[in-house]
């Protein structure tokens, strides 16, 4: 079935432009309710959101649609995406709905669904929801309308869960931490988590007004956190994105700690303690240096396509428990069903406390290699598949791979969201990876005419 609305990570777009409109969201809530009510008499769905101004509108629309389908609704209010996944699971709800566009600016918004297990909703159910959208909206009898309640202690429940993911003996006393909440969904969660664990914290990006989410703050704009850490003489900084499923860190000297660094720290610690449960899943963009470091430890490593959905798919297929992306989307499947920025940061902090070492010292075993990415824009009407299959391009890739040997890697892939071919070359510091990437990009451009 060809999908019209659902992408790899739900539905997302600009508010006011189809399908990110109030009338569509009402119909979407109704369609979801009808599909879930087919298999069960009493259905309950949780709804949470980030801090965008449009969240109020879409929350109300979804609630109305679900109620019209005879489905009960529990409102969580502002809540990180992983918190919604967790609460959907612990409340034994039939599904959870996230209203968020993640790291996008406030003018965008989107919808993502979770299953009763707190995992991505099955493709089959998403397809049934899309099919139901073509049916005329009807309302159940008045005595069967869904009821709506607000879960007042949702934040407290999730705060306690986050704290429970590290050992009870670990406290953060003596650590001075700057938290950047991106003016997003973690603004009222993360400060309580870190304070209650004993850290001295200061805040940036923790005053949402509906319009400032991700604006020059958060994990996609680490310069703000870096400046605050250096100015305040903090031990480290932690930055989340707008919906709290990604995290980046900054050490005391202002060096950025990205998802590959975080993945290495957690993998090394769990491997040394015999708790890794198999290998690690990264993506096509994971730094070659991380793959080499894991290989040196004897830890299996597999690359998935870019996107947390594909990371989780490979974790499930392999029966492994740890994976993530360079962007900071880390999945610790032994404690959480999806990427969780707060939980991932806590795993790193617990390692720091238990080993009594700084982030810089803990990363001594990881030598990331230079990575250069060049985007080649495709003219209208270009066939990216034919370009990727051309003998000239493949010969150029093969020549670079031969030049790099076992000291680097070449990646050529079409963007999933823009008319671009992404050319990436990475290799050890003595190699001219930038020159190599430029040469390959020039070959791709030549084939485009």
mmCIF file of N, CA and C in Angstrom, residues 131-207:
data_model
loop_
_atom_site.group_PDB
_atom_site.id
_atom_site.type_symbol
_atom_site.label_atom_id
_atom_site.label_comp_id
_atom_site.label_asym_id
_atom_site.label_seq_id
_atom_site.Cartn_x
_atom_site.Cartn_y
_atom_site.Cartn_z
ATOM 1 N N UNK A 131 -6.489 4.098 5.545
ATOM 2 C CA UNK A 131 -7.674 3.672 4.789
ATOM 3 C C UNK A 131 -8.950 4.243 5.409
ATOM 4 N N UNK A 132 -9.003 4.294 6.735
ATOM 5 C CA UNK A 132 -10.193 4.794 7.431
ATOM 6 C C UNK A 132 -10.386 6.293 7.177
ATOM 7 N N UNK A 133 -9.319 7.006 6.904
ATOM 8 C CA UNK A 133 -9.433 8.438 6.634
ATOM 9 C C UNK A 133 -10.302 8.734 5.415
ATOM 10 N N UNK A 134 -10.473 7.746 4.540
ATOM 11 C CA UNK A 134 -11.316 7.935 3.354
ATOM 12 C C UNK A 134 -12.799 7.758 3.657
ATOM 13 N N UNK A 135 -13.121 7.241 4.825
ATOM 14 C CA UNK A 135 -14.520 7.004 5.194
ATOM 15 C C UNK A 135 -15.129 8.277 5.772
ATOM 16 N N UNK A 136 -16.452 8.450 5.631
ATOM 17 C CA UNK A 136 -17.099 9.632 6.225
ATOM 18 C C UNK A 136 -17.086 9.564 7.753
ATOM 19 N N UNK A 137 -16.808 10.703 8.380
ATOM 20 C CA UNK A 137 -16.752 10.748 9.838
ATOM 21 C C UNK A 137 -18.155 10.614 10.414
ATOM 22 N N UNK A 138 -18.331 9.662 11.290
ATOM 23 C CA UNK A 138 -19.603 9.470 11.986
ATOM 24 C C UNK A 138 -19.344 9.513 13.486
ATOM 25 N N UNK A 139 -20.367 9.761 14.254
ATOM 26 C CA UNK A 139 -20.229 9.856 15.709
ATOM 27 C C UNK A 139 -21.029 8.751 16.378
ATOM 28 N N UNK A 140 -20.417 8.093 17.347
ATOM 29 C CA UNK A 140 -21.130 7.035 18.070
ATOM 30 C C UNK A 140 -22.288 7.638 18.855
ATOM 31 N N UNK A 141 -23.172 6.787 19.326
ATOM 32 C CA UNK A 141 -24.306 7.253 20.132
ATOM 33 C C UNK A 141 -23.792 8.007 21.355
ATOM 34 N N UNK A 142 -24.603 8.946 21.839
ATOM 35 C CA UNK A 142 -24.174 9.823 22.932
ATOM 36 C C UNK A 142 -23.728 9.057 24.166
ATOM 37 N N UNK A 143 -24.346 7.909 24.437
ATOM 38 C CA UNK A 143 -23.981 7.150 25.634
ATOM 39 C C UNK A 143 -22.697 6.336 25.440
ATOM 40 N N UNK A 144 -22.111 6.404 24.230
ATOM 41 C CA UNK A 144 -20.869 5.673 23.963
ATOM 42 C C UNK A 144 -19.702 6.608 23.641
ATOM 43 N N UNK A 145 -19.931 7.923 23.759
ATOM 44 C CA UNK A 145 -18.848 8.868 23.493
ATOM 45 C C UNK A 145 -17.676 8.653 24.453
ATOM 46 N N UNK A 146 -16.476 8.883 23.954
ATOM 47 C CA UNK A 146 -15.305 8.734 24.807
ATOM 48 C C UNK A 146 -15.187 9.858 25.820
ATOM 49 N N UNK A 147 -14.633 9.540 26.973
ATOM 50 C CA UNK A 147 -14.412 10.531 28.031
ATOM 51 C C UNK A 147 -12.950 10.982 28.008
ATOM 52 N N UNK A 148 -12.714 12.178 28.496
ATOM 53 C CA UNK A 148 -11.353 12.713 28.557
ATOM 54 C C UNK A 148 -10.990 13.080 29.988
ATOM 55 N N UNK A 149 -9.796 12.678 30.404
ATOM 56 C CA UNK A 149 -9.289 13.025 31.729
ATOM 57 C C UNK A 149 -7.869 13.531 31.577
ATOM 58 N N UNK A 150 -7.393 14.283 32.544
ATOM 59 C CA UNK A 150 -6.015 14.749 32.548
ATOM 60 C C UNK A 150 -5.243 13.994 33.634
ATOM 61 N N UNK A 151 -4.081 13.490 33.289
ATOM 62 C CA UNK A 151 -3.243 12.770 34.245
ATOM 63 C C UNK A 151 -2.336 13.794 34.923
ATOM 64 N N UNK A 152 -2.719 14.201 36.117
ATOM 65 C CA UNK A 152 -2.022 15.306 36.785
ATOM 66 C C UNK A 152 -0.621 14.947 37.255
ATOM 67 N N UNK A 153 -0.380 13.664 37.510
ATOM 68 C CA UNK A 153 0.934 13.278 38.031
ATOM 69 C C UNK A 153 1.822 12.663 36.957
ATOM 70 N N UNK A 154 1.520 12.955 35.675
ATOM 71 C CA UNK A 154 2.303 12.366 34.583
ATOM 72 C C UNK A 154 3.778 12.727 34.693
ATOM 73 N N UNK A 155 4.072 14.004 34.957
ATOM 74 C CA UNK A 155 5.467 14.434 35.044
ATOM 75 C C UNK A 155 6.199 13.702 36.163
ATOM 76 N N UNK A 156 5.576 13.610 37.316
ATOM 77 C CA UNK A 156 6.200 12.941 38.447
ATOM 78 C C UNK A 156 6.477 11.475 38.178
ATOM 79 N N UNK A 157 5.546 10.810 37.508
ATOM 80 C CA UNK A 157 5.746 9.402 37.177
ATOM 81 C C UNK A 157 6.976 9.224 36.275
ATOM 82 N N UNK A 158 7.087 10.074 35.284
ATOM 83 C CA UNK A 158 8.206 9.943 34.341
ATOM 84 C C UNK A 158 9.529 10.334 35.001
ATOM 85 N N UNK A 159 9.505 11.330 35.858
ATOM 86 C CA UNK A 159 10.707 11.723 36.593
ATOM 87 C C UNK A 159 11.248 10.534 37.394
ATOM 88 N N UNK A 160 10.365 9.858 38.104
ATOM 89 C CA UNK A 160 10.789 8.706 38.906
ATOM 90 C C UNK A 160 11.325 7.582 38.032
ATOM 91 N N UNK A 161 10.686 7.392 36.868
ATOM 92 C CA UNK A 161 11.193 6.369 35.954
ATOM 93 C C UNK A 161 12.620 6.682 35.517
ATOM 94 N N UNK A 162 12.861 7.926 35.106
ATOM 95 C CA UNK A 162 14.202 8.303 34.646
ATOM 96 C C UNK A 162 15.235 8.024 35.721
ATOM 97 N N UNK A 163 14.948 8.411 36.944
ATOM 98 C CA UNK A 163 15.886 8.194 38.046
ATOM 99 C C UNK A 163 16.144 6.708 38.293
ATOM 100 N N UNK A 164 15.127 5.886 38.017
ATOM 101 C CA UNK A 164 15.248 4.451 38.293
ATOM 102 C C UNK A 164 16.159 3.726 37.311
ATOM 103 N N UNK A 165 16.572 4.401 36.221
ATOM 104 C CA UNK A 165 17.383 3.728 35.213
ATOM 105 C C UNK A 165 18.867 3.686 35.552
ATOM 106 N N UNK A 166 19.276 4.308 36.665
ATOM 107 C CA UNK A 166 20.655 4.188 37.138
ATOM 108 C C UNK A 166 20.616 3.620 38.552
ATOM 109 N N UNK A 167 21.693 3.002 39.006
ATOM 110 C CA UNK A 167 21.681 2.350 40.324
ATOM 111 C C UNK A 167 21.364 3.324 41.460
ATOM 112 N N UNK A 168 20.702 2.830 42.488
ATOM 113 C CA UNK A 168 20.323 3.661 43.640
ATOM 114 C C UNK A 168 21.534 4.271 44.336
ATOM 115 N N UNK A 169 22.660 3.589 44.270
ATOM 116 C CA UNK A 169 23.856 4.079 44.980
ATOM 117 C C UNK A 169 24.481 5.288 44.290
ATOM 118 N N UNK A 170 24.074 5.557 43.052
ATOM 119 C CA UNK A 170 24.675 6.652 42.279
ATOM 120 C C UNK A 170 23.951 7.960 42.575
ATOM 121 N N UNK A 171 24.705 8.957 42.992
ATOM 122 C CA UNK A 171 24.134 10.301 43.086
ATOM 123 C C UNK A 171 25.083 11.273 42.412
ATOM 124 N N UNK A 172 24.549 12.412 42.058
ATOM 125 C CA UNK A 172 25.303 13.388 41.272
ATOM 126 C C UNK A 172 25.827 14.545 42.103
ATOM 127 N N UNK A 173 25.909 14.368 43.402
ATOM 128 C CA UNK A 173 26.413 15.427 44.268
ATOM 129 C C UNK A 173 27.851 15.793 43.883
ATOM 130 N N UNK A 174 28.102 17.093 43.869
ATOM 131 C CA UNK A 174 29.424 17.576 43.511
ATOM 132 C C UNK A 174 29.582 17.902 42.042
ATOM 133 N N UNK A 175 28.590 17.549 41.225
ATOM 134 C CA UNK A 175 28.643 17.867 39.804
ATOM 135 C C UNK A 175 27.856 19.138 39.511
ATOM 136 N N UNK A 176 28.480 20.063 38.809
ATOM 137 C CA UNK A 176 27.801 21.279 38.366
ATOM 138 C C UNK A 176 27.464 21.103 36.893
ATOM 139 N N UNK A 177 26.160 21.087 36.584
ATOM 140 C CA UNK A 177 25.685 20.738 35.247
ATOM 141 C C UNK A 177 24.813 21.853 34.688
ATOM 142 N N UNK A 178 25.053 22.213 33.436
ATOM 143 C CA UNK A 178 24.163 23.132 32.723
ATOM 144 C C UNK A 178 23.219 22.291 31.873
ATOM 145 N N UNK A 179 21.921 22.519 32.030
ATOM 146 C CA UNK A 179 20.912 21.813 31.235
ATOM 147 C C UNK A 179 20.311 22.770 30.216
ATOM 148 N N UNK A 180 20.254 22.333 28.962
ATOM 149 C CA UNK A 180 19.600 23.083 27.899
ATOM 150 C C UNK A 180 18.398 22.277 27.428
ATOM 151 N N UNK A 181 17.214 22.767 27.753
ATOM 152 C CA UNK A 181 15.983 22.036 27.464
ATOM 153 C C UNK A 181 15.329 22.457 26.150
ATOM 154 N N UNK A 182 15.992 23.275 25.356
ATOM 155 C CA UNK A 182 15.517 23.672 24.021
ATOM 156 C C UNK A 182 14.158 24.367 24.057
ATOM 157 N N UNK A 183 13.772 24.922 25.223
ATOM 158 C CA UNK A 183 12.432 25.484 25.394
ATOM 159 C C UNK A 183 11.379 24.455 24.973
ATOM 160 N N UNK A 184 11.688 23.203 25.209
ATOM 161 C CA UNK A 184 10.825 22.120 24.738
ATOM 162 C C UNK A 184 10.258 21.282 25.858
ATOM 163 N N UNK A 185 9.932 20.051 25.524
ATOM 164 C CA UNK A 185 9.138 19.193 26.399
ATOM 165 C C UNK A 185 9.851 18.744 27.660
ATOM 166 N N UNK A 186 11.179 18.890 27.735
ATOM 167 C CA UNK A 186 11.894 18.474 28.946
ATOM 168 C C UNK A 186 11.994 19.596 29.980
ATOM 169 N N UNK A 187 11.451 20.776 29.685
ATOM 170 C CA UNK A 187 11.723 21.955 30.519
ATOM 171 C C UNK A 187 11.291 21.777 31.972
ATOM 172 N N UNK A 188 10.259 20.986 32.229
ATOM 173 C CA UNK A 188 9.756 20.787 33.588
ATOM 174 C C UNK A 188 10.074 19.390 34.115
ATOM 175 N N UNK A 189 10.811 18.613 33.330
ATOM 176 C CA UNK A 189 11.162 17.240 33.716
ATOM 177 C C UNK A 189 12.635 17.144 34.086
ATOM 178 N N UNK A 190 13.502 17.499 33.140
ATOM 179 C CA UNK A 190 14.940 17.325 33.338
ATOM 180 C C UNK A 190 15.474 18.043 34.580
ATOM 181 N N UNK A 191 15.068 19.304 34.855
ATOM 182 C CA UNK A 191 15.605 19.953 36.058
ATOM 183 C C UNK A 191 15.306 19.164 37.330
ATOM 184 N N UNK A 192 14.109 18.629 37.449
ATOM 185 C CA UNK A 192 13.760 17.853 38.648
ATOM 186 C C UNK A 192 14.567 16.568 38.736
ATOM 187 N N UNK A 193 14.751 15.888 37.602
ATOM 188 C CA UNK A 193 15.513 14.633 37.599
ATOM 189 C C UNK A 193 16.923 14.866 38.125
ATOM 190 N N UNK A 194 17.610 15.850 37.557
ATOM 191 C CA UNK A 194 19.014 16.060 37.910
ATOM 192 C C UNK A 194 19.168 16.671 39.311
ATOM 193 N N UNK A 195 18.248 17.551 39.688
ATOM 194 C CA UNK A 195 18.303 18.112 41.053
ATOM 195 C C UNK A 195 18.079 17.025 42.097
ATOM 196 N N UNK A 196 17.069 16.194 41.877
ATOM 197 C CA UNK A 196 16.738 15.160 42.864
ATOM 198 C C UNK A 196 17.844 14.119 42.990
ATOM 199 N N UNK A 197 18.665 13.997 41.963
ATOM 200 C CA UNK A 197 19.812 13.089 42.043
ATOM 201 C C UNK A 197 21.045 13.760 42.637
ATOM 202 N N UNK A 198 20.903 15.035 43.014
ATOM 203 C CA UNK A 198 21.963 15.690 43.776
ATOM 204 C C UNK A 198 22.814 16.680 43.029
ATOM 205 N N UNK A 199 22.600 16.856 41.733
ATOM 206 C CA UNK A 199 23.456 17.759 40.962
ATOM 207 C C UNK A 199 23.117 19.220 41.243
ATOM 208 N N UNK A 200 24.111 20.064 41.107
ATOM 209 C CA UNK A 200 23.890 21.510 41.093
ATOM 210 C C UNK A 200 23.656 21.895 39.640
ATOM 211 N N UNK A 201 22.485 22.428 39.335
ATOM 212 C CA UNK A 201 22.187 22.689 37.933
ATOM 213 C C UNK A 201 21.902 24.168 37.682
ATOM 214 N N UNK A 202 22.177 24.578 36.464
ATOM 215 C CA UNK A 202 21.715 25.867 35.957
ATOM 216 C C UNK A 202 21.042 25.595 34.622
ATOM 217 N N UNK A 203 20.162 26.485 34.213
ATOM 218 C CA UNK A 203 19.293 26.202 33.078
ATOM 219 C C UNK A 203 19.437 27.224 31.964
ATOM 220 N N UNK A 204 19.376 26.732 30.742
ATOM 221 C CA UNK A 204 19.128 27.552 29.558
ATOM 222 C C UNK A 204 18.039 26.837 28.765
ATOM 223 N N UNK A 205 17.310 27.575 27.962
ATOM 224 C CA UNK A 205 16.272 26.961 27.143
ATOM 225 C C UNK A 205 15.189 26.297 27.956
ATOM 226 N N UNK A 206 14.830 26.872 29.101
ATOM 227 C CA UNK A 206 13.819 26.253 29.963
ATOM 228 C C UNK A 206 12.645 27.190 30.226
ATOM 229 N N UNK A 207 12.393 28.102 29.287
ATOM 230 C CA UNK A 207 11.279 29.043 29.440
ATOM 231 C C UNK A 207 10.451 29.085 28.160
#
